[in-house]
Coordinates of C-alpha atoms and ligand atoms in Angstrom, one line a residue:
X7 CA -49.1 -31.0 0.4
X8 CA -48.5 -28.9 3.2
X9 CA -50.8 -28.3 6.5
X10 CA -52.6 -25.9 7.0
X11 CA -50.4 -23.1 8.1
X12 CA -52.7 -20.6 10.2
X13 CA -49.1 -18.4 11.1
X14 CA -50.4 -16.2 7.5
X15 CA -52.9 -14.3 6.9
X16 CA -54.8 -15.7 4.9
X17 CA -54.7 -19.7 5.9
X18 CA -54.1 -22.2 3.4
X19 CA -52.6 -25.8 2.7
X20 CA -51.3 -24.6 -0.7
X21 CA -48.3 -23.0 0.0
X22 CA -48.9 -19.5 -0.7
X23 CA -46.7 -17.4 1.0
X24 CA -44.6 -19.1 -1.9
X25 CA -46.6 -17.0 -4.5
X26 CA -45.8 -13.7 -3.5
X27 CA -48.3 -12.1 -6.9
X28 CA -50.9 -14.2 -5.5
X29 CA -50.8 -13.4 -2.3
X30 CA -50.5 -10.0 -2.8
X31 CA -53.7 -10.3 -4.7
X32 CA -55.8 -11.9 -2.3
X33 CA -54.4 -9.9 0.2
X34 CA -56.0 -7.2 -0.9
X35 CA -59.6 -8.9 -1.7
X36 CA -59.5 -9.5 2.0
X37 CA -60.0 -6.6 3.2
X38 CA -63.1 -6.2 0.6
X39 CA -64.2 -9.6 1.6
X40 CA -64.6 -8.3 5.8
X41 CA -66.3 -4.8 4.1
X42 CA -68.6 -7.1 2.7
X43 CA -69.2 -9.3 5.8
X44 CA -69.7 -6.2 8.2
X45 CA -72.5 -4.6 5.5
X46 CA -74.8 -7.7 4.4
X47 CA -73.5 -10.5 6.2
X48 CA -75.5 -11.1 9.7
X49 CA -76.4 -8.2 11.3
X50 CA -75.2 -7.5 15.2
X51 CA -73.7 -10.6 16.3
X52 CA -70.2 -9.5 15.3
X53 CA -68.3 -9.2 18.6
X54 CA -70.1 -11.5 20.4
X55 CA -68.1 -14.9 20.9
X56 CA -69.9 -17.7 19.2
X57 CA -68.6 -21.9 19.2
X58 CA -68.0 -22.1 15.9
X59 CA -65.8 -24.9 14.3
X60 CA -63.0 -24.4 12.1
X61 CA -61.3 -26.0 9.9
X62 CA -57.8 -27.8 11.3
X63 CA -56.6 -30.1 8.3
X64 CA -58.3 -31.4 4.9
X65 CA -58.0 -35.2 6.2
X66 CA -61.8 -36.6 6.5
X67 CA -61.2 -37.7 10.2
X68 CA -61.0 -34.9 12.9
X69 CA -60.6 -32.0 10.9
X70 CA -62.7 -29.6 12.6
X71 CA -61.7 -27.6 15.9
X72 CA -64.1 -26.1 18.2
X73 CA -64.0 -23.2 19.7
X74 CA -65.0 -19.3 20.5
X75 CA -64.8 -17.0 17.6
X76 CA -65.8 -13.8 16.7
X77 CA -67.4 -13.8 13.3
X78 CA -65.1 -11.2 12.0
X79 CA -62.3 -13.3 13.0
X80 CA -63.2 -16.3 11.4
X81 CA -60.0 -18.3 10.5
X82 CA -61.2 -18.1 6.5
X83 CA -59.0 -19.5 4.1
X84 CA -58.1 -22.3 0.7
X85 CA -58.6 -25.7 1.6
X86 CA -57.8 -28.3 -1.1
X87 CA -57.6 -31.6 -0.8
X88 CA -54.3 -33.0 -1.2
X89 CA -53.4 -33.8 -5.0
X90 CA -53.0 -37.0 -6.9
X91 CA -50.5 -36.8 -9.5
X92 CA -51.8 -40.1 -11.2
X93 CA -55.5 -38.1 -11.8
X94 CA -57.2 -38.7 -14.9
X95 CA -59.9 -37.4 -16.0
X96 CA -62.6 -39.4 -15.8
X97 CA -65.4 -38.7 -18.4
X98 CA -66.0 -37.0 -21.4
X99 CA -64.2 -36.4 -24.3
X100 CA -60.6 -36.4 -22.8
X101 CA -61.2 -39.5 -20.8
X102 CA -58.4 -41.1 -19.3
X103 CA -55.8 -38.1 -19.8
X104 CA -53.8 -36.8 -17.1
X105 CA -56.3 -33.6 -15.0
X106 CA -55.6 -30.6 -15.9
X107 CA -53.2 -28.4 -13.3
X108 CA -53.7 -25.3 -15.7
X109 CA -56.9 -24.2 -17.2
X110 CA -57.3 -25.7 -21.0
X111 CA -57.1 -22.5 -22.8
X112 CA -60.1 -24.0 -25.3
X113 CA -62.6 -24.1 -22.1
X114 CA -61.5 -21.1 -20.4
X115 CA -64.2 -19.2 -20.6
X116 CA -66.9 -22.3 -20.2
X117 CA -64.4 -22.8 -16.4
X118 CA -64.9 -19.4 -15.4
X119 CA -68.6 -19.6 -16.0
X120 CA -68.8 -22.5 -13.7
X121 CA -66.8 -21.3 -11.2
X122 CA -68.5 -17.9 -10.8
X123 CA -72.1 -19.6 -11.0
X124 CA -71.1 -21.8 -8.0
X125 CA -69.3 -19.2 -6.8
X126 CA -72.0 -16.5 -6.2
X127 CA -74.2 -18.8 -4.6
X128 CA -71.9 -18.6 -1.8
X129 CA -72.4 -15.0 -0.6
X130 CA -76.1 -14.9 -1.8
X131 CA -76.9 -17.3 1.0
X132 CA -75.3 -15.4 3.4
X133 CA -77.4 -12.3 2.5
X134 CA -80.5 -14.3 2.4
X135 CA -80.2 -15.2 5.9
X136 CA -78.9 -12.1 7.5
X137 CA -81.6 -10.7 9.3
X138 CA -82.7 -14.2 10.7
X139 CA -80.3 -13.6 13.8
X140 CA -82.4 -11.8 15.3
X141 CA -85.4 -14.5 15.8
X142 CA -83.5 -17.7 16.3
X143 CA -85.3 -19.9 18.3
X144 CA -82.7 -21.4 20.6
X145 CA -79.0 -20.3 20.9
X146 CA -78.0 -23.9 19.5
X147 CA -79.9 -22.6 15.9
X148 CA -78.3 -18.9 16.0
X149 CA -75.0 -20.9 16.7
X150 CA -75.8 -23.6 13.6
X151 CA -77.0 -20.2 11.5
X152 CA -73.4 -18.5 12.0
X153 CA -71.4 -21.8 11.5
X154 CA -73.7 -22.2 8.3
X155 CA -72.8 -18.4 7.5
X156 CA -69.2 -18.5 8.0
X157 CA -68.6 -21.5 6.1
X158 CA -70.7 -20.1 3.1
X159 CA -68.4 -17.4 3.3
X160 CA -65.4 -20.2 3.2
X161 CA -66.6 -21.3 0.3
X162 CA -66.7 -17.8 -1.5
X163 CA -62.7 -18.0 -0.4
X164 CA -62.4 -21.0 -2.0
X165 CA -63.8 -20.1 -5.3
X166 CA -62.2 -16.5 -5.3
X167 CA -58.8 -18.7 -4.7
X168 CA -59.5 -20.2 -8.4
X169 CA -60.5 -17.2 -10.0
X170 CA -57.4 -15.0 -8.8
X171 CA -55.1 -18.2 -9.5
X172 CA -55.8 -19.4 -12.5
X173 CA -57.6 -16.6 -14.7
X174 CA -55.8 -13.7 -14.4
X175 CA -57.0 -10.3 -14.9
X176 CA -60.1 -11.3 -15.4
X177 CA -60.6 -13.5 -13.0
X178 CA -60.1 -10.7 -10.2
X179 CA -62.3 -8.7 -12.3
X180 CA -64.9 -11.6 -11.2
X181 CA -64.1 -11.8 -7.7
X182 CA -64.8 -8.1 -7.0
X183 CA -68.1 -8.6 -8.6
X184 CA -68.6 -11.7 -6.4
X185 CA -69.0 -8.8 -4.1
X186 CA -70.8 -6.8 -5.7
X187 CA -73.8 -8.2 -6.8
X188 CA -76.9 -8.5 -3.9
X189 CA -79.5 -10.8 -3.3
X190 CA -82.8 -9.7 -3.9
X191 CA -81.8 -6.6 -5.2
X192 CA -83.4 -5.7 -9.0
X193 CA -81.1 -3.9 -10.4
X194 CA -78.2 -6.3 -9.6
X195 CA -79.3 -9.6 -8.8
X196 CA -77.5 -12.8 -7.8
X197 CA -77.2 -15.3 -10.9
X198 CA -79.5 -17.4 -9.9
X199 CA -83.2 -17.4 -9.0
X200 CA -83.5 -19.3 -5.6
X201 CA -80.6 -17.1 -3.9
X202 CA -82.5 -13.7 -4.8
X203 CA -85.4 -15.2 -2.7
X204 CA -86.1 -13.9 0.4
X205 CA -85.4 -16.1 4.1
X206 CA -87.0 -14.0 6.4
X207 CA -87.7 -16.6 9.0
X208 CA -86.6 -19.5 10.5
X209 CA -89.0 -22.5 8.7
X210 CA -87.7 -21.0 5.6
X211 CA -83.7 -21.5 6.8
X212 CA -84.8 -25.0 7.3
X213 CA -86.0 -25.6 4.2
X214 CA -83.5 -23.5 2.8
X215 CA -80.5 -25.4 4.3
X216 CA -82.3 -28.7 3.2
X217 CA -83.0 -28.4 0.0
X218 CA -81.3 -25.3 -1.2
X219 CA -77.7 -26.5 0.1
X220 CA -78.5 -30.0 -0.9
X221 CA -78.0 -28.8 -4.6
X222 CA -75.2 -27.1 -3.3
X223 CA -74.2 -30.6 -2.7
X224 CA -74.9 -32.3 -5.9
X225 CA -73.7 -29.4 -8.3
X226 CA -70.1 -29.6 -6.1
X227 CA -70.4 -33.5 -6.9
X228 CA -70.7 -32.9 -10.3
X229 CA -67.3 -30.3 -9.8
X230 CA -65.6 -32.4 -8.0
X231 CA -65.2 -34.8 -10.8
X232 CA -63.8 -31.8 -12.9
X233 CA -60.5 -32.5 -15.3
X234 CA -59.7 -29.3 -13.9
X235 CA -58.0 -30.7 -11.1
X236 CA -57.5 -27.5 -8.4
X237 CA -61.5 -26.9 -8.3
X238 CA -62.2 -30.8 -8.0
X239 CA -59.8 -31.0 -5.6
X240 CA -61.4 -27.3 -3.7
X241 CA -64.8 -29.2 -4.5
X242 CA -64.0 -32.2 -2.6
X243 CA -63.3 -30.3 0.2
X244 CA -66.2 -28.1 0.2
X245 CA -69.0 -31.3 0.5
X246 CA -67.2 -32.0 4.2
X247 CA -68.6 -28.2 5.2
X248 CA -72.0 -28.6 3.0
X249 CA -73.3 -32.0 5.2
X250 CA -73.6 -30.4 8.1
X251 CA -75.5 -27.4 6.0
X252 CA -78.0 -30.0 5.1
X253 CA -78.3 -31.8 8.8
X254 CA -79.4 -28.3 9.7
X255 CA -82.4 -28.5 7.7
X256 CA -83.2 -31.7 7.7
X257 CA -83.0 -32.3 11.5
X258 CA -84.4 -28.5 11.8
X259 CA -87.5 -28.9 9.7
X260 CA -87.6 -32.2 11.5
X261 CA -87.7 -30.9 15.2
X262 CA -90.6 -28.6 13.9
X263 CA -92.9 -31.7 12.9
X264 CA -92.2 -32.6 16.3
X265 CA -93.4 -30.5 18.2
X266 CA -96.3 -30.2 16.1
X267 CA -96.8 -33.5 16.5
X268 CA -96.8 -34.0 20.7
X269 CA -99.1 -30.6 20.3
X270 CA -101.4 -32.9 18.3
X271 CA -101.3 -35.4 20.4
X272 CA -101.7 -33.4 23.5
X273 CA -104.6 -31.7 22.3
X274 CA -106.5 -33.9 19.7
X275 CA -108.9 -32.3 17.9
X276 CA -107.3 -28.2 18.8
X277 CA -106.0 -25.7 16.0
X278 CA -102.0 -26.2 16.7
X279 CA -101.4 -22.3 16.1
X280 CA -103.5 -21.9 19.7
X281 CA -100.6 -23.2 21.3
X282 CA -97.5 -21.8 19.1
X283 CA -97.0 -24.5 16.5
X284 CA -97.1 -24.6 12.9
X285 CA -99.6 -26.8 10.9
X286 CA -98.1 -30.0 9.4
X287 CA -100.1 -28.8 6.1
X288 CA -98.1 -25.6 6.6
X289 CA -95.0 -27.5 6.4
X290 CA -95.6 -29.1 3.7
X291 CA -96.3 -25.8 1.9
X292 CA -92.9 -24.6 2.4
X293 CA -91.3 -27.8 1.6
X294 CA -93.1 -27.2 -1.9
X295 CA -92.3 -23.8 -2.3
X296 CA -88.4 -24.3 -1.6
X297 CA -88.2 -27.9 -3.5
X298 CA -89.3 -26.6 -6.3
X299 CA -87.4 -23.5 -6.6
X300 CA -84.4 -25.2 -5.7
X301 CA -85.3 -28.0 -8.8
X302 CA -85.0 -25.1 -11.2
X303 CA -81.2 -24.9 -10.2
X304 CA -80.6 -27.6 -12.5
X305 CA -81.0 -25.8 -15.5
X306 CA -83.5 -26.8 -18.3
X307 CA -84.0 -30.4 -18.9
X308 CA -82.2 -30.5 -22.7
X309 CA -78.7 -28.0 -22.3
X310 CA -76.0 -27.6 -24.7
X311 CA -74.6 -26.4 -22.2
X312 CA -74.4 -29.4 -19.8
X313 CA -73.7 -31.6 -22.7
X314 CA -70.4 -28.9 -23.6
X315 CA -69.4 -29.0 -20.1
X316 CA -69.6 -32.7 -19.9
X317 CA -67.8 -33.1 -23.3
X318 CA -64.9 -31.3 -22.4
X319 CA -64.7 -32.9 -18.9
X320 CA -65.2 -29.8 -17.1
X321 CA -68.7 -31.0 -15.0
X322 CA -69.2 -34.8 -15.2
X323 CA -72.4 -36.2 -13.2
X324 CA -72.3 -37.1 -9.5
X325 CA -70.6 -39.9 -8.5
X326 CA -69.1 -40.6 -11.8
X327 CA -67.4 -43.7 -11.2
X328 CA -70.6 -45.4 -10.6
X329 CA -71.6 -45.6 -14.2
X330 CA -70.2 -48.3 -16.6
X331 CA -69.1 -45.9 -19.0
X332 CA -68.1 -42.5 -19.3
X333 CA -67.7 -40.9 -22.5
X334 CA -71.9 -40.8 -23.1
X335 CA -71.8 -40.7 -27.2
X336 CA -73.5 -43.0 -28.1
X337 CA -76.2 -43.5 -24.9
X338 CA -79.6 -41.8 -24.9
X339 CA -81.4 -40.8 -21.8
X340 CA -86.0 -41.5 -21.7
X341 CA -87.4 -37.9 -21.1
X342 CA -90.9 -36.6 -20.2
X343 CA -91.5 -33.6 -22.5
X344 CA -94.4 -31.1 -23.2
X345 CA -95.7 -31.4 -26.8
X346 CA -98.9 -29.4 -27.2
X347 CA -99.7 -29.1 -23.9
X348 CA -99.4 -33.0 -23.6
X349 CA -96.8 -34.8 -22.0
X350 CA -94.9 -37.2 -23.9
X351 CA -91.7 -39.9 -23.4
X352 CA -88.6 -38.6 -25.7
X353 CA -85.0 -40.4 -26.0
X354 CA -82.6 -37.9 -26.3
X355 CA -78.4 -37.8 -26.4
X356 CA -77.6 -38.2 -22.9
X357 CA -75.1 -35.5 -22.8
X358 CA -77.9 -32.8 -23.5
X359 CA -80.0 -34.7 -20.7
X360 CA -77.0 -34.6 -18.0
X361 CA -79.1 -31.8 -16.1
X362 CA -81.8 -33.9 -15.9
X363 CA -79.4 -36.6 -14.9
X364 CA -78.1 -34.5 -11.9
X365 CA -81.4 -33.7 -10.8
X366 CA -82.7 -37.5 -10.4
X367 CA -79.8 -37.8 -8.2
X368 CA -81.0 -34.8 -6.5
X369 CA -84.7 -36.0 -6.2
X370 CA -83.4 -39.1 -5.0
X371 CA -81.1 -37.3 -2.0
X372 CA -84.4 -36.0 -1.0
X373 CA -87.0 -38.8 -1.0
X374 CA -84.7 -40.0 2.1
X375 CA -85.1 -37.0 3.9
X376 CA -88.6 -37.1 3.8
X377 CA -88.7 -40.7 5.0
X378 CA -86.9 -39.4 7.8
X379 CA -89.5 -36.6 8.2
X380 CA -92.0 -39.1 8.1
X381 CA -90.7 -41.0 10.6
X382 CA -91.1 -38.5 13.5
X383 CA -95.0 -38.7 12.6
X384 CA -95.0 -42.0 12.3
X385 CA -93.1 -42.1 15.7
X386 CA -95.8 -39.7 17.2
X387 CA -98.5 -42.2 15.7
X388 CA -99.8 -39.2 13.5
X389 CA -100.6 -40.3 10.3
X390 CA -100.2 -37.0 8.0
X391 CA -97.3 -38.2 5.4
X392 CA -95.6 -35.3 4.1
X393 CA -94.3 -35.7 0.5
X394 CA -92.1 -34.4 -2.5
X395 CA -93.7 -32.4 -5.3
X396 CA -93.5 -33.5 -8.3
X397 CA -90.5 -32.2 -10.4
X398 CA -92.9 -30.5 -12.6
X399 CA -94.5 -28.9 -10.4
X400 CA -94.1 -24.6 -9.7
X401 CA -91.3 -24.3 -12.0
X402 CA -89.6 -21.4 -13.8
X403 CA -87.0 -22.9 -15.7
X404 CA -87.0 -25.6 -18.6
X405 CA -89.8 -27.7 -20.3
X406 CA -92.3 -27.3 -17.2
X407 CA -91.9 -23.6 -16.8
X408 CA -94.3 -23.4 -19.5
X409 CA -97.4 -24.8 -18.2
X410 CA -99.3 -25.6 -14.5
X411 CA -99.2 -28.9 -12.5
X412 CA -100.2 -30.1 -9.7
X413 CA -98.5 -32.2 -7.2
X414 CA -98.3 -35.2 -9.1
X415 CA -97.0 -33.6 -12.1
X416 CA -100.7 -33.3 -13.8
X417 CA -101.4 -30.4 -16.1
X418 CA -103.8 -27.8 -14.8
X419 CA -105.3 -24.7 -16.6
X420 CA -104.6 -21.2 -15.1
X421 CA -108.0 -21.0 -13.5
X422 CA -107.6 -24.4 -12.0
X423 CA -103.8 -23.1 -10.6
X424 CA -105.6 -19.7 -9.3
X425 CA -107.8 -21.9 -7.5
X426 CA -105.9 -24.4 -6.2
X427 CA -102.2 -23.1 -5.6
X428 CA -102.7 -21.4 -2.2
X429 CA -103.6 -25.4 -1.1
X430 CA -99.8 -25.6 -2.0
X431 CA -97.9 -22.9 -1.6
X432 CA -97.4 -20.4 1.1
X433 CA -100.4 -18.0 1.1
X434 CA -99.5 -14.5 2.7
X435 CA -101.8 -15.4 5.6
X436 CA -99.5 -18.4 6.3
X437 CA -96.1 -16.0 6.3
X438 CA -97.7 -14.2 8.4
X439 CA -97.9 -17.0 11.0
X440 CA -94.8 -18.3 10.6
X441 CA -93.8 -14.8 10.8
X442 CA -95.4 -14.2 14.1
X443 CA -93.9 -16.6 15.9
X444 CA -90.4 -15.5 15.1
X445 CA -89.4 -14.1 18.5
X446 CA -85.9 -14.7 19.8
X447 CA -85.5 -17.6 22.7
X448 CA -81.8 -16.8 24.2
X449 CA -81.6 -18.1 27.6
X450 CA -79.1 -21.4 27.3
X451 CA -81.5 -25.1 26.8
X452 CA -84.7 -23.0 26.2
X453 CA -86.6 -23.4 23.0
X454 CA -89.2 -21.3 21.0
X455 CA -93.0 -23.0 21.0
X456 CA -93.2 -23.9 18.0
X457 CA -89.8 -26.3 17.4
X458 CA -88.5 -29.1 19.6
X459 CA -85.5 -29.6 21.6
X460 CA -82.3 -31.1 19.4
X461 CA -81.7 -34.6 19.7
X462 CA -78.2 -33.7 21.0
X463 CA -75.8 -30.5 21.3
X464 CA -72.9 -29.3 19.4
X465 CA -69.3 -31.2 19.9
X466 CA -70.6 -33.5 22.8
X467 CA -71.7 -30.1 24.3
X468 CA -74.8 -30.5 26.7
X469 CA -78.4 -28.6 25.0
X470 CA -78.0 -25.9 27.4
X471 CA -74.2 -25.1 26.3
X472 CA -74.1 -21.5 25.8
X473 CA -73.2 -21.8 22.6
X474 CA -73.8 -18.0 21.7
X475 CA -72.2 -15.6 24.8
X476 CA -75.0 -12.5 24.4
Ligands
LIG512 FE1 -71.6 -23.4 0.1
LIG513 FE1 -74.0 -24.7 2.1

């Protein structure tokens, strides 16, 4: 496994300038790829010079440089961890075989589906969040925005890699349309529901980054146990990039309790919004709206689809070597269902439950990071707790799409949903405030009113680094 040799192109530790085809190939998506960048990526912010980290070497120690990079410049390139030629593949039908290096021609098309899902999600993001630039309240978040953006777009590279590599014509085919199709936009959406929603402002990027990019994280688990061994391998190297995605948000969202918090406590008894801060209950409704949109990435709760992929060892479940066994025949998995609008415990196989099985993980991941939100109240001695809605709650996709809950996961009838969902989702008045307060802070250490000071800067940089050079 080679370094990573930044003297091409196109940077990579996989040898490509000995692939001539291949590099040709990618060669010329690159120059589609920047089109892209310059037209829906962040808006402005292209020439100015921005401390960005990049990526040095796939080892888990030290591989990140720092440094001041034009957007448009950005070092992209493959990234795979190095290979092991004793791999097996560990679940599914094929346990214990040797990982695939080539794609098994009986799951090709099953591959490419789950390499352009996960693949899209990459440059949907990056649209999402193009306008928010302009309001960023401190030039340590418009820095964390771009790093978040560029590395997005990293990961569109990395999955692009695969496509062109392994599947041909087309695979190509897929990666132009990787550019192609727009967030938000009706008449050719992005696959999936929560990366056509709009991010118009920063409370939203939190939330986004938290729990958004935090399934990011557990469907690249999943991959990363792949037979296919080049996209577990990519995977693997992908989840260094998405942590610090997800420390945005959570320490983000955090900073906002805050300083909604010392507001409390400096004035007890006083409307927040009087002095520029934003309403623990407000929070909480956005943690609801973007928690539950970003449960529906899972897919629906039975899928014989998850059970195929699992079967033929193309997505296993995250962390895979934790569980005692790994084919899943024989096991069943307890599951709340809706039957005649009442909810009821079913065992079913536990290979057409592994979406549900991903998304306990999931839930899990996020119970700690509201411990850690609740913390900074406690901390504050406030005593509003902020919580997790229930994964029934708001949902689109699978069993729970069907019907209204609350919170908890009760049922509700429409009227009672009419009446009670602007208690718990964000009402149009509330974006509005949120929206309001969305001015741009961007003299180096100074913060916007309504979100603390980080605990510490970027790369042992002090907070009033300029870490954006306007
Ligand atoms: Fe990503
Ligand atoms: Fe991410």
């Amino acid at each position: 496994m080679p370094g990573i040799d930044y003297s091409q192109k196109i940077p990579n530790n996989v040898d490509l300038a000995s692939d001539k085809r291949l590099q040709r190939a990618l060669e010329e998506w690159q120059p589609n790829y920047i089109e892209w960048w310059k037209s829906v990526g962040p808006t402005d912010f292209n020439t100015n010079d921005i401390y960005l980290r990049t990526a040095v070497s796939v080892e888990a120690d030290g591989w990140a440089h720092f440094g001041y990079v034009k957007m448009p410049e950005y070092r992209w390139g493959i990234f795979l961890e190095p290979q092991d030629p004793a791999r097996t593949i560990g679940f599914g039908d094929h346990y214990g075989q040797a990982a695939w290096q080539q794609v098994p021609g009986e799951y090709r098309n099953w591959l490419r589906r789950l390499i352009v899902t996960q693949a899209d999600t990459e440059p949907a993001s990056v649209e999402q969040q193009r306008l928010l630039g302009h309001t960023a309240p401190s030039l340590y978040d418009l820095r964390n925005l771009f790093q978040v953006n560029v590395e997005e777009g990293r990961h569109l590279w990395a999955m692009v890699y695969l496509l062109h590599t392994y599947f041909g014509r087309d695979g190509r085919e897929e990666a132009e349309e990787l550019l192609q199709r727009r967030s938000g936009n009706p008449d050719h959406p992005r696959i999936l529901g929560t990366f056509n929603e709009p991010c118009e402002e920063w409370l939203s990027f939190f939330c986004f980054t938290m729990f958004t990019d935090r399934d990011g994280k557990f469907q690249l688990l999943a991959l990363a146990e792949s037979g296919f061994d080049p996209l577990a391998r990519t995977c693997r190297f992908m989840l260094t990039e998405e942590a610090h995605h997800m420390f945005v948000g959570q320490t983000g969202v955090a900073r906002v309790i805050e300083r909604t918090c010392q507001v409390m406590k400096e004035h007890p008894g006083k409307d927040v919004k009087t002095y520029g801060a934003i309403p623990l209950e407000t929070i909480q409704k956005w943690i609801n709206y973007w928690n539950s949109s970003s449960n529906d990435l899972y897919g629906a709760e039975i899928s014989s689809n998850a059970a195929n992929f699992f079967g033929a060892g193309l997505k296993g479940r995250a962390y895979e070597q934790r569980y005692g066994e790994h084919k899943a025949l024989e096991a069943t998995y307890s599951l709340e269902r809706l039957s005649d609008g009442r909810i009821v415990r079913e065992e079913v196989a536990l290979r057409n439950a592994m979406n549900e099985v991903l998304r306990d993980e999931y839930v899990k991941d996020n119970e700690k990071g509201l411990e850690y939100w609740n913390r900074v109240c406690e901390k504050h001695g406030n005593e509003f707790r902020f919580r997790l809605p229930h994964r029934r709650f708001n949902r689109r996709i699978g069993d729970w799409s069907v019907a209204r809950f609350d919170l908890d996961g009760h049922p509700l009838d429409e009227a009672a949903w009419q009446r009670l969902s602007p208690q718990w989702l964000p009402t149009e008045a509330d974006r509005a405030y949120v929206k309001s307060l969305m001015k741009p802070v961007r003299e180096p250490g100074q913060v916007a009113s309504w979100i603390a000071p980080p605990a510490k800067g970027v790369d042992g940089k002090p907070l009033d680094f300029e870490y954006v050079k306007l």
